[in-house]
Coordinates of C-alpha atoms and ligand atoms in Angstrom, one line a residue:
M1 CA 11.7 25.4 11.1
T2 CA 9.6 26.1 14.2
D3 CA 7.5 23.4 15.6
A4 CA 4.1 25.0 15.8
T5 CA 2.8 22.3 18.3
A6 CA 5.6 22.9 20.7
A7 CA 5.1 26.7 20.4
R8 CA 1.5 26.4 21.5
P9 CA 1.2 23.6 24.0
T10 CA -2.3 22.2 24.8
G11 CA -1.3 20.2 27.8
V12 CA -2.6 16.9 26.4
E13 CA 0.0 15.9 23.8
T14 CA 1.8 13.2 25.7
E15 CA -1.4 11.8 27.3
L16 CA -3.1 11.5 24.0
R17 CA -0.5 9.1 22.6
Q18 CA -1.8 6.3 24.8
T19 CA -4.2 3.8 23.4
H20 CA -6.4 1.3 25.1
P21 CA -4.6 -2.1 25.1
L22 CA -6.1 -4.7 22.8
P23 CA -6.8 -8.2 24.2
R24 CA -4.4 -11.1 23.6
F25 CA -5.9 -14.1 21.8
S26 CA -5.4 -17.8 22.1
L27 CA -7.1 -21.0 20.7
S28 CA -8.3 -23.9 22.8
D29 CA -10.3 -27.1 22.4
A30 CA -11.5 -27.1 26.0
S31 CA -15.1 -28.1 26.6
P32 CA -17.5 -25.1 27.3
A33 CA -19.1 -26.9 30.2
T34 CA -16.0 -27.8 32.2
L35 CA -13.9 -24.8 31.3
R36 CA -13.0 -22.6 34.3
T37 CA -13.3 -19.0 33.1
P38 CA -14.7 -15.7 34.4
L39 CA -16.8 -15.5 31.3
L40 CA -18.0 -17.8 28.6
V41 CA -19.7 -16.6 25.4
A42 CA -22.0 -18.9 23.5
G43 CA -24.4 -18.3 20.6
V44 CA -28.1 -19.1 20.3
Y45 CA -30.5 -18.6 17.4
S46 CA -33.6 -16.5 17.7
D47 CA -35.9 -19.4 17.3
G48 CA -34.5 -21.1 20.4
T49 CA -32.1 -23.4 18.5
L50 CA -28.9 -23.8 20.4
T51 CA -25.4 -23.9 18.9
A52 CA -23.3 -27.0 19.9
A53 CA -21.6 -25.0 22.7
A54 CA -24.9 -23.8 24.1
Q55 CA -26.3 -27.3 23.9
T56 CA -23.4 -28.6 26.0
L57 CA -24.1 -25.9 28.6
D58 CA -27.8 -26.6 28.5
A59 CA -27.3 -30.3 29.1
A60 CA -24.9 -29.6 32.0
S61 CA -27.3 -27.2 33.6
R62 CA -30.3 -29.6 33.0
G63 CA -32.1 -27.3 30.7
R64 CA -31.4 -23.9 32.4
L65 CA -30.4 -22.2 29.2
S66 CA -33.5 -23.2 27.2
A67 CA -35.7 -22.3 30.2
V68 CA -34.2 -18.8 30.4
L69 CA -34.6 -18.3 26.6
K70 CA -38.2 -19.3 26.8
R71 CA -38.9 -16.4 29.1
G72 CA -37.9 -14.1 26.2
D73 CA -35.3 -11.9 27.9
L74 CA -32.8 -12.1 25.1
E75 CA -33.8 -9.1 22.9
P76 CA -34.6 -9.9 19.3
G77 CA -32.0 -8.8 16.7
V78 CA -28.6 -10.3 15.8
G79 CA -25.9 -9.4 18.2
S80 CA -28.1 -8.7 21.3
T81 CA -26.8 -10.3 24.4
L82 CA -27.9 -11.7 27.8
L83 CA -25.6 -12.2 30.7
L84 CA -26.3 -15.1 33.1
Y85 CA -24.7 -15.7 36.5
D86 CA -24.1 -19.0 38.2
V87 CA -25.4 -21.3 35.6
P88 CA -25.7 -24.7 37.4
G89 CA -23.4 -27.4 36.1
A90 CA -21.1 -24.9 34.3
S91 CA -17.6 -24.1 35.5
A92 CA -17.8 -20.6 34.0
Q93 CA -18.6 -17.7 36.5
R94 CA -20.8 -16.0 33.9
V95 CA -22.3 -17.0 30.6
L96 CA -23.0 -14.4 27.9
L97 CA -25.6 -15.6 25.4
V98 CA -25.4 -13.9 22.0
N99 CA -28.3 -13.8 19.6
L100 CA -27.3 -15.1 16.2
G101 CA -30.7 -14.4 14.6
A102 CA -32.7 -16.8 12.4
P103 CA -30.7 -20.0 11.6
R104 CA -31.9 -20.0 8.0
D105 CA -30.8 -16.4 7.6
F106 CA -27.4 -16.8 9.2
H107 CA -24.6 -15.6 6.8
E108 CA -21.4 -13.6 6.8
H109 CA -23.1 -10.4 7.8
S110 CA -25.0 -11.9 10.8
F111 CA -21.8 -13.6 11.9
F112 CA -20.0 -10.2 11.9
K113 CA -22.9 -8.5 13.7
A114 CA -23.1 -11.3 16.4
L115 CA -19.4 -11.0 17.0
Y116 CA -19.6 -7.2 17.2
G117 CA -22.5 -7.5 19.7
A118 CA -20.5 -10.0 21.8
G119 CA -17.4 -7.8 21.6
K120 CA -19.3 -4.7 22.8
A121 CA -20.8 -6.6 25.7
L122 CA -17.4 -8.0 26.7
G123 CA -16.1 -4.4 26.9
R124 CA -18.8 -3.6 29.6
I125 CA -18.1 -6.7 31.7
R126 CA -15.5 -6.7 34.5
A127 CA -13.8 -9.9 33.5
D128 CA -10.1 -10.0 32.9
E129 CA -10.4 -13.0 30.6
G130 CA -13.1 -14.5 28.4
S131 CA -13.7 -17.7 26.4
I132 CA -15.7 -17.4 23.3
A133 CA -17.5 -20.3 21.7
L134 CA -18.7 -18.5 18.5
V135 CA -16.4 -19.7 15.7
D136 CA -17.8 -23.2 15.6
V137 CA -20.9 -22.2 13.7
E138 CA -21.6 -22.8 10.0
V139 CA -21.3 -19.5 8.1
S140 CA -22.2 -19.9 4.4
G141 CA -19.5 -22.6 4.0
R142 CA -16.7 -20.3 5.2
P143 CA -13.7 -22.3 6.5
L144 CA -12.7 -22.2 10.2
A145 CA -9.6 -20.1 9.5
W146 CA -11.8 -17.4 8.0
R147 CA -14.2 -17.5 11.0
I148 CA -11.2 -17.3 13.4
M149 CA -9.6 -14.4 11.7
H150 CA -12.8 -12.3 11.6
A151 CA -13.7 -13.3 15.2
A152 CA -10.3 -12.0 16.5
R153 CA -10.5 -8.8 14.5
I154 CA -14.1 -7.9 15.4
L155 CA -13.9 -8.9 19.1
A156 CA -10.8 -6.8 19.5
D157 CA -12.1 -3.9 17.5
A158 CA -15.5 -3.9 19.3
G159 CA -13.7 -3.4 22.6
Y160 CA -11.8 -0.3 21.2
R161 CA -12.1 2.8 23.3
F162 CA -10.6 6.2 23.0
D163 CA -10.5 7.6 26.5
A164 CA -6.9 8.8 26.7
P165 CA -7.8 12.5 27.1
K166 CA -10.3 11.8 29.9
Q167 CA -9.2 11.9 33.5
A168 CA -9.1 8.5 35.1
K169 CA -11.8 8.1 37.7
D170 CA -10.7 7.9 41.4
D171 CA -11.4 4.2 41.6
G172 CA -9.3 3.7 38.5
T173 CA -12.2 2.2 36.5
Q174 CA -11.8 4.4 33.5
R175 CA -9.2 2.3 31.8
S176 CA -9.5 -1.1 33.4
R177 CA -12.7 -2.6 31.8
G178 CA -12.6 -5.1 29.0
A179 CA -10.9 -8.5 28.9
R180 CA -7.1 -8.6 28.6
S181 CA -7.1 -12.0 27.1
L182 CA -9.7 -13.9 25.0
T183 CA -9.7 -17.5 24.1
L184 CA -11.5 -18.7 21.0
L185 CA -12.9 -22.2 21.7
L186 CA -12.7 -24.8 19.0
S187 CA -14.2 -28.3 18.8
S188 CA -10.9 -29.6 17.3
K189 CA -7.2 -29.0 18.0
A190 CA -5.6 -25.8 16.9
T191 CA -3.2 -26.0 13.9
P192 CA -0.5 -23.6 12.8
G193 CA -2.9 -22.4 10.0
L194 CA -5.5 -21.5 12.5
E195 CA -3.0 -19.8 14.7
T196 CA -2.0 -17.7 11.7
A197 CA -5.6 -16.8 11.0
M198 CA -5.9 -15.6 14.7
R199 CA -2.7 -13.6 14.5
R200 CA -3.9 -12.0 11.3
G201 CA -7.2 -11.0 12.8
A202 CA -5.6 -9.5 15.9
A203 CA -3.1 -7.6 13.7
V204 CA -5.8 -6.1 11.6
A205 CA -7.6 -4.9 14.8
A206 CA -4.3 -3.4 16.0
G207 CA -3.9 -1.5 12.7
M208 CA -7.5 -0.4 13.0
A209 CA -6.9 0.9 16.5
L210 CA -4.0 3.0 15.3
T211 CA -6.2 4.3 12.5
R212 CA -9.0 5.1 14.9
D213 CA -6.7 6.8 17.4
L214 CA -5.2 9.0 14.7
G215 CA -8.7 10.0 13.5
N216 CA -10.1 10.6 17.0
L217 CA -7.1 12.8 18.1
P218 CA -8.1 16.5 17.9
G219 CA -6.7 18.7 15.1
N220 CA -4.6 20.6 17.7
V221 CA -2.7 17.4 18.3
C222 CA -2.9 15.3 15.1
N223 CA -1.4 17.9 12.7
P224 CA 0.9 17.2 9.8
E225 CA 3.9 17.0 12.1
Y226 CA 2.1 14.4 14.2
L227 CA 1.4 12.2 11.2
A228 CA 5.0 12.4 10.2
E229 CA 6.1 11.5 13.7
T230 CA 3.7 8.5 13.6
A231 CA 5.3 7.4 10.3
R232 CA 8.7 7.7 11.9
A233 CA 7.6 5.7 14.9
L234 CA 6.3 2.9 12.5
G235 CA 9.7 3.0 10.8
R236 CA 11.5 2.5 14.1
T237 CA 9.2 -0.3 15.2
Y238 CA 9.2 -2.3 11.9
G239 CA 12.3 -1.2 10.1
F240 CA 10.5 0.7 7.4
E241 CA 12.4 3.2 5.4
V242 CA 10.7 6.6 6.1
E243 CA 11.1 9.8 4.1
I244 CA 9.5 13.1 5.2
H245 CA 9.6 15.6 2.4
E246 CA 9.3 19.1 3.9
R247 CA 7.6 22.0 2.3
E248 CA 10.8 23.1 0.6
D249 CA 11.4 19.5 -0.8
M250 CA 7.8 19.5 -2.0
A251 CA 8.4 22.7 -3.9
K252 CA 11.5 21.2 -5.5
L253 CA 9.5 18.2 -6.6
G254 CA 6.9 20.6 -8.2
M255 CA 4.0 19.7 -5.9
F256 CA 2.4 23.1 -6.1
S257 CA -1.0 21.7 -6.1
A258 CA -0.6 20.0 -2.8
L259 CA 1.3 23.0 -1.4
S260 CA -1.6 25.3 -2.3
V261 CA -3.8 23.6 0.2
G262 CA -1.5 24.1 3.2
R263 CA -0.3 27.7 2.4
A264 CA -2.2 29.5 5.2
S265 CA -1.6 27.0 8.0
D266 CA 1.0 27.5 10.7
H267 CA 1.6 23.7 10.4
P268 CA 3.8 23.3 7.3
C269 CA 2.8 20.6 4.7
K270 CA 4.6 17.2 4.9
F271 CA 4.8 14.6 2.2
I272 CA 5.3 11.3 4.0
V273 CA 6.7 8.1 2.4
V274 CA 6.9 4.8 4.3
K275 CA 8.4 1.7 2.6
H276 CA 8.2 -1.9 3.5
E277 CA 10.4 -4.2 1.6
G278 CA 9.3 -7.8 2.0
G279 CA 8.6 -8.9 -1.5
G280 CA 12.1 -9.2 -2.8
G281 CA 12.1 -6.1 -4.9
R282 CA 9.2 -6.7 -7.1
A283 CA 6.8 -4.0 -8.2
P284 CA 5.3 -2.5 -5.0
I285 CA 1.7 -1.9 -4.0
V286 CA 1.4 1.8 -3.3
L287 CA -1.2 3.1 -0.8
I288 CA -1.9 6.8 -0.8
G289 CA -3.9 8.6 2.0
K290 CA -5.5 12.0 2.1
G291 CA -4.1 13.6 5.3
V292 CA -6.0 16.9 5.7
T293 CA -5.6 17.1 9.4
F294 CA -8.3 19.8 9.5
D295 CA -10.5 21.0 6.7
T296 CA -12.0 24.4 7.3
G297 CA -12.7 24.7 3.5
G298 CA -10.1 27.4 3.3
V299 CA -11.3 30.7 1.8
S300 CA -14.3 28.8 0.5
L301 CA -15.1 28.4 4.3
K302 CA -17.3 25.6 5.4
P303 CA -20.5 26.4 7.4
G304 CA -20.1 25.9 11.2
D305 CA -22.4 22.9 11.8
D306 CA -20.5 19.8 12.7
L307 CA -17.3 21.5 11.6
D308 CA -15.4 19.5 14.4
M309 CA -16.0 16.4 12.2
M310 CA -13.4 17.8 9.8
K311 CA -10.7 16.6 12.1
Y312 CA -11.5 13.3 10.5
D313 CA -10.4 14.5 7.1
M314 CA -7.1 12.7 7.6
C315 CA -8.7 9.3 7.9
G316 CA -7.4 8.2 4.6
A317 CA -3.9 8.9 5.8
A318 CA -4.7 7.1 9.1
G319 CA -5.9 4.1 7.1
V320 CA -2.6 4.0 5.2
L321 CA -0.6 4.2 8.4
G322 CA -2.8 1.5 10.0
A323 CA -2.4 -0.7 7.0
M324 CA 1.4 -0.2 7.2
D325 CA 1.3 -1.2 10.9
I326 CA -0.4 -4.5 9.9
V327 CA 2.1 -5.1 7.1
G328 CA 4.9 -4.6 9.6
R329 CA 3.3 -6.7 12.3
L330 CA 2.8 -9.6 10.0
E331 CA 6.0 -9.1 8.0
L332 CA 4.0 -9.6 4.8
P333 CA 6.1 -10.9 1.9
L334 CA 5.2 -7.9 -0.3
D335 CA 6.7 -4.6 -1.2
V336 CA 4.3 -1.9 0.0
V337 CA 4.8 1.9 -0.1
G338 CA 2.6 4.1 2.0
I339 CA 2.2 7.7 1.0
V340 CA 0.5 10.5 3.0
G341 CA 0.0 14.0 1.9
A342 CA -0.3 15.8 5.2
V343 CA -1.7 19.3 5.2
E344 CA -4.0 21.6 7.1
N345 CA -6.6 23.6 5.0
M346 CA -6.9 27.0 6.6
P347 CA -8.1 30.4 5.5
G348 CA -5.7 33.3 6.0
G349 CA -3.8 36.2 4.4
N350 CA -1.6 33.8 2.5
A351 CA -4.3 31.3 1.5
T352 CA -5.2 30.2 -2.0
R353 CA -8.1 32.2 -3.5
P354 CA -10.9 30.8 -5.6
G355 CA -9.7 31.4 -9.2
D356 CA -6.0 30.9 -8.4
V357 CA -4.1 28.7 -10.9
V358 CA -1.4 26.2 -9.8
R359 CA 0.8 23.8 -11.7
S360 CA 0.7 20.2 -10.4
M361 CA 3.8 17.9 -10.3
S362 CA 2.5 16.3 -13.4
G363 CA 2.8 19.6 -15.3
Q364 CA -1.0 19.8 -15.7
T365 CA -2.4 23.2 -14.5
I366 CA -5.4 23.5 -12.2
E367 CA -7.8 26.4 -11.7
I368 CA -8.9 26.2 -8.1
L369 CA -12.5 27.3 -8.2
N370 CA -13.3 26.1 -4.7
T371 CA -10.6 25.8 -2.0
D372 CA -12.9 23.3 -0.2
A373 CA -12.3 20.8 -3.0
E374 CA -8.7 20.4 -1.6
G375 CA -8.3 16.6 -1.2
R376 CA -7.9 16.0 -4.9
L377 CA -5.3 18.8 -5.0
V378 CA -3.2 16.9 -2.5
L379 CA -3.8 13.5 -3.9
C380 CA -3.0 14.4 -7.5
D381 CA 0.6 15.2 -6.7
A382 CA 0.9 12.0 -4.6
L383 CA -0.4 10.0 -7.6
T384 CA 2.3 11.6 -9.8
Y385 CA 5.0 10.9 -7.2
A386 CA 3.9 7.2 -7.1
E387 CA 4.9 6.7 -10.8
R388 CA 8.6 6.5 -9.7
F389 CA 7.9 3.2 -8.0
E390 CA 6.7 1.6 -11.2
P391 CA 3.9 0.1 -9.0
E392 CA 2.0 -3.1 -9.4
C393 CA -1.0 -1.0 -8.5
V394 CA -1.9 2.2 -6.6
I395 CA -4.8 2.6 -4.2
D396 CA -5.8 6.0 -2.8
I397 CA -8.0 6.3 0.3
A398 CA -9.7 9.6 1.0
T399 CA -12.5 11.3 2.8
L400 CA -13.0 13.0 -0.5
T401 CA -16.6 14.2 -1.1
G402 CA -19.8 15.0 0.8
A403 CA -21.5 13.9 -2.4
C404 CA -20.3 10.3 -1.8
V405 CA -22.1 10.4 1.6
I406 CA -25.3 11.5 -0.3
A407 CA -24.9 8.7 -2.8
L408 CA -24.0 5.8 -0.6
G409 CA -24.6 7.0 3.0
T410 CA -22.5 5.8 5.9
Q411 CA -22.6 2.1 5.2
T412 CA -20.7 1.9 1.9
S413 CA -17.5 3.4 0.6
G414 CA -17.3 4.6 -3.0
L415 CA -14.9 2.4 -5.2
Y416 CA -13.5 3.6 -8.5
A417 CA -10.9 1.9 -10.6
N418 CA -9.2 2.4 -14.0
D419 CA -8.5 -1.4 -14.1
E420 CA -11.4 -3.9 -14.1
S421 CA -9.6 -6.7 -12.2
L422 CA -8.3 -4.4 -9.5
G423 CA -11.7 -2.9 -9.0
E424 CA -13.3 -6.4 -8.8
E425 CA -10.7 -7.7 -6.4
L426 CA -11.2 -4.7 -4.0
F427 CA -15.0 -5.1 -4.3
Q428 CA -14.6 -8.8 -3.2
C429 CA -12.4 -7.8 -0.3
G430 CA -15.1 -5.4 0.9
M431 CA -17.8 -8.1 0.6
D432 CA -15.6 -10.7 2.4
T433 CA -14.9 -8.5 5.4
G434 CA -18.2 -6.6 5.8
D435 CA -16.2 -3.4 5.1
R436 CA -18.2 -2.9 1.9
A437 CA -17.5 -0.7 -1.1
W438 CA -19.6 -0.2 -4.2
R439 CA -18.2 0.3 -7.7
M440 CA -18.8 3.7 -9.2
P441 CA -18.2 4.9 -12.8
L442 CA -15.3 6.8 -14.2
W443 CA -16.6 7.3 -17.7
D444 CA -15.0 10.0 -19.9
E445 CA -18.3 11.9 -20.3
Y446 CA -18.0 13.1 -16.7
Q447 CA -14.6 14.7 -17.5
E448 CA -16.4 17.6 -19.3
Q449 CA -17.6 18.9 -15.9
L450 CA -14.0 19.7 -15.0
R451 CA -13.4 22.0 -18.0
S452 CA -11.7 25.3 -17.2
N453 CA -11.3 28.5 -19.3
F454 CA -8.0 29.3 -17.6
A455 CA -6.2 26.1 -16.9
D456 CA -6.0 22.4 -18.0
M457 CA -8.8 21.6 -15.6
S458 CA -10.7 23.1 -12.7
N459 CA -10.9 21.4 -9.3
L460 CA -14.7 21.7 -9.3
G461 CA -17.2 19.5 -11.1
G462 CA -20.4 21.1 -9.9
R463 CA -23.2 19.5 -7.9
P464 CA -24.2 16.6 -10.1
A465 CA -22.2 13.4 -9.5
G466 CA -19.7 15.2 -7.1
S467 CA -18.1 12.0 -6.0
V468 CA -17.6 10.8 -9.6
T469 CA -16.1 14.1 -10.9
A470 CA -13.7 14.1 -7.9
A471 CA -12.6 10.6 -8.9
C472 CA -12.4 11.7 -12.6
F473 CA -10.1 14.5 -11.6
L474 CA -7.8 12.0 -9.9
A475 CA -7.9 9.6 -12.9
R476 CA -6.1 12.3 -15.0
F477 CA -3.1 11.8 -12.8
A478 CA -3.2 8.0 -12.5
G479 CA -3.0 7.0 -16.1
N480 CA 0.2 5.1 -16.0
Y481 CA -0.6 2.2 -13.7
P482 CA -3.6 0.2 -12.4
W483 CA -5.3 2.4 -9.9
A484 CA -8.2 2.4 -7.5
H485 CA -9.8 5.1 -5.4
L486 CA -11.8 4.6 -2.2
D487 CA -14.0 7.6 -1.2
I488 CA -14.5 7.0 2.5
A489 CA -16.2 10.3 3.4
G490 CA -19.2 8.5 4.7
T491 CA -17.6 5.4 6.3
A492 CA -14.4 6.5 8.0
S493 CA -16.2 8.2 11.0
V494 CA -19.6 8.3 12.6
G495 CA -21.2 11.4 14.1
G496 CA -23.8 11.7 16.9
D497 CA -23.7 10.0 20.3
A498 CA -21.2 7.3 19.1
K499 CA -19.0 10.0 17.4
G500 CA -15.7 8.5 16.4
A501 CA -13.5 7.0 13.8
T502 CA -14.5 3.5 12.5
G503 CA -11.1 2.2 11.3
R504 CA -12.5 1.7 7.8
P505 CA -11.4 0.9 5.2
V506 CA -8.6 -1.0 7.0
P507 CA -10.4 -4.3 7.0
L508 CA -10.9 -4.1 3.2
I509 CA -7.3 -2.9 2.5
S510 CA -5.7 -5.5 4.8
E511 CA -7.7 -8.3 3.2
F512 CA -6.4 -7.1 -0.2
L513 CA -2.8 -7.1 1.1
L514 CA -3.2 -10.6 2.7
R515 CA -4.5 -12.0 -0.5
R516 CA -1.6 -10.6 -2.5
A517 CA 0.8 -11.9 0.2
D518 CA -0.7 -15.4 0.0
R519 CA -0.1 -15.3 -3.8
S520 CA 3.4 -13.8 -3.5
P521 CA 6.4 -15.9 -4.6
A522 CA 8.4 -14.3 -1.8
R523 CA 6.2 -16.1 0.7
S524 CA 8.4 -17.9 3.2
Ligands
BES1 N1 -13.4 16.7 3.4 C1 -14.5 17.1 2.5 C2 -15.4 15.9 2.2 C3 -16.2 15.4 3.3 C4 -17.5 15.9 3.5 C5 -15.8 14.4 4.1 C6 -18.3 15.4 4.6 C7 -16.5 13.9 5.2 C8 -17.8 14.4 5.4 C9 -13.9 17.6 1.2 O1 -12.7 18.2 1.2 C10 -14.9 18.6 0.7 O2 -15.0 19.6 1.3 N2 -15.5 18.4 -0.4 C11 -16.5 19.2 -1.0 C12 -16.2 19.3 -2.4 C13 -17.0 20.4 -3.2 C14 -16.5 21.7 -2.8 C15 -16.7 20.1 -4.6 C16 -17.9 18.7 -0.7 O3 -18.0 17.5 -0.6 O4 -18.8 19.5 -0.5
MN2 MN1 -12.8 20.3 1.7
ZN3 ZN1 -11.5 17.7 2.8

């Protein structure tokens, strides 16, 4: 088989594989006033109340912090920051104040926002190392380990940059900003449990960075072969078993629904399976990702506006690979199978036409009324394939419908489940990480919208409840195990000036995996 990427070089392939390094983390119980550090980060509330760390600095500087705050230079709003130089009495070269908002209003979401603001500011400051005194605040009764884990994750993630394809500036500044190591300051001694929380947070950020890199890579680089190569690289790094089913293997398996999407692309479809065996052979958790590396809509061609955003149509797959990276990094005591259906949806002389009928791996036939409703055509065969693992549960992740963006916007993922407790567990994982998802219905009445005159179902449910009918389509293939579906069309990437992949829903999924790991009898 010819490698279409190699046949048409773009000149950026190798360069694009680099990612911006994430900071290393450590814990310390050093005092904020006497600590020698290029940068110290401390929190203050919007009414002028100081956190313990800020109080220590204020006392050492004989009231300098309160005096500065009285002048009102710290912008209102949680997460805004103010950089101070040469604070008298402090051993830190710079002090970064972070607005925590109103003390009475301070809860999980403000904690996340404050950390994100601090992390963004850290990325702009030229300091190799920073010390952060933000985890010693009270957050709705959340334990210190929880605060440490989320601090490490968010501080690292906020500093994420994707600048690999840009030329380095002459002075080398392009890649050098952002701290290389961050110390989280505690008012008590670190313990092994707190170290674990820190390592977990950093691992989640690393998985998110992989997810974001894959999303941000252009469609001419991140094609089905590239996703397969990434899976192989994960296999080499963590010892995962990796299987790549080629187009011909997919045909032998009967995956004619998935194959129908990639027919007109020069990049052949790949069906990717990555296995982590850490749970002692119990029923695995299966994660399935939509890996449409570019979605033109096919013959039902999409309009041109913002079409470049359709390179993000593989963010479900990127999330699965990012989650597998975390599983490998933390050697979680679970069996986890990651599945990616990698295809490119192109128009062409060999493309699927509206009205074509295909047989899925399950045997059910599908009338393809719109070739732009392709994600479900790929996922349905992956859902059938997943049956062979006799899974504990299956979660699919997909940038599935524009209708989900209309329903929930860009803040919230759509969450569907055929199993009440799995749905509730995932909902809680979203709430606890700030990577929120909202439960949506799968009621049978919606199934009528998928009726076809020429096959067992059509792939199109019409305009009303478009996200629900897409999920209902998937439900027809997921009847044999507890299953949940995350529609991340609105949350996986952002457009506009800050255009880029967000790394969602990796925080939610990794929280789910960590909870299952903590419950696992295989836990060492
Ligand atoms: N990849 C899109 C969904 C999407 C839209 C993701 C916007 C991110 C942002 C999906 O394949 C698609 O095209 N869905 C169609 C389905 C329709 C034809 C039933 C849609 O949402 O319009
Ligand atoms: Mn589409
Ligand atoms: Zn799509």
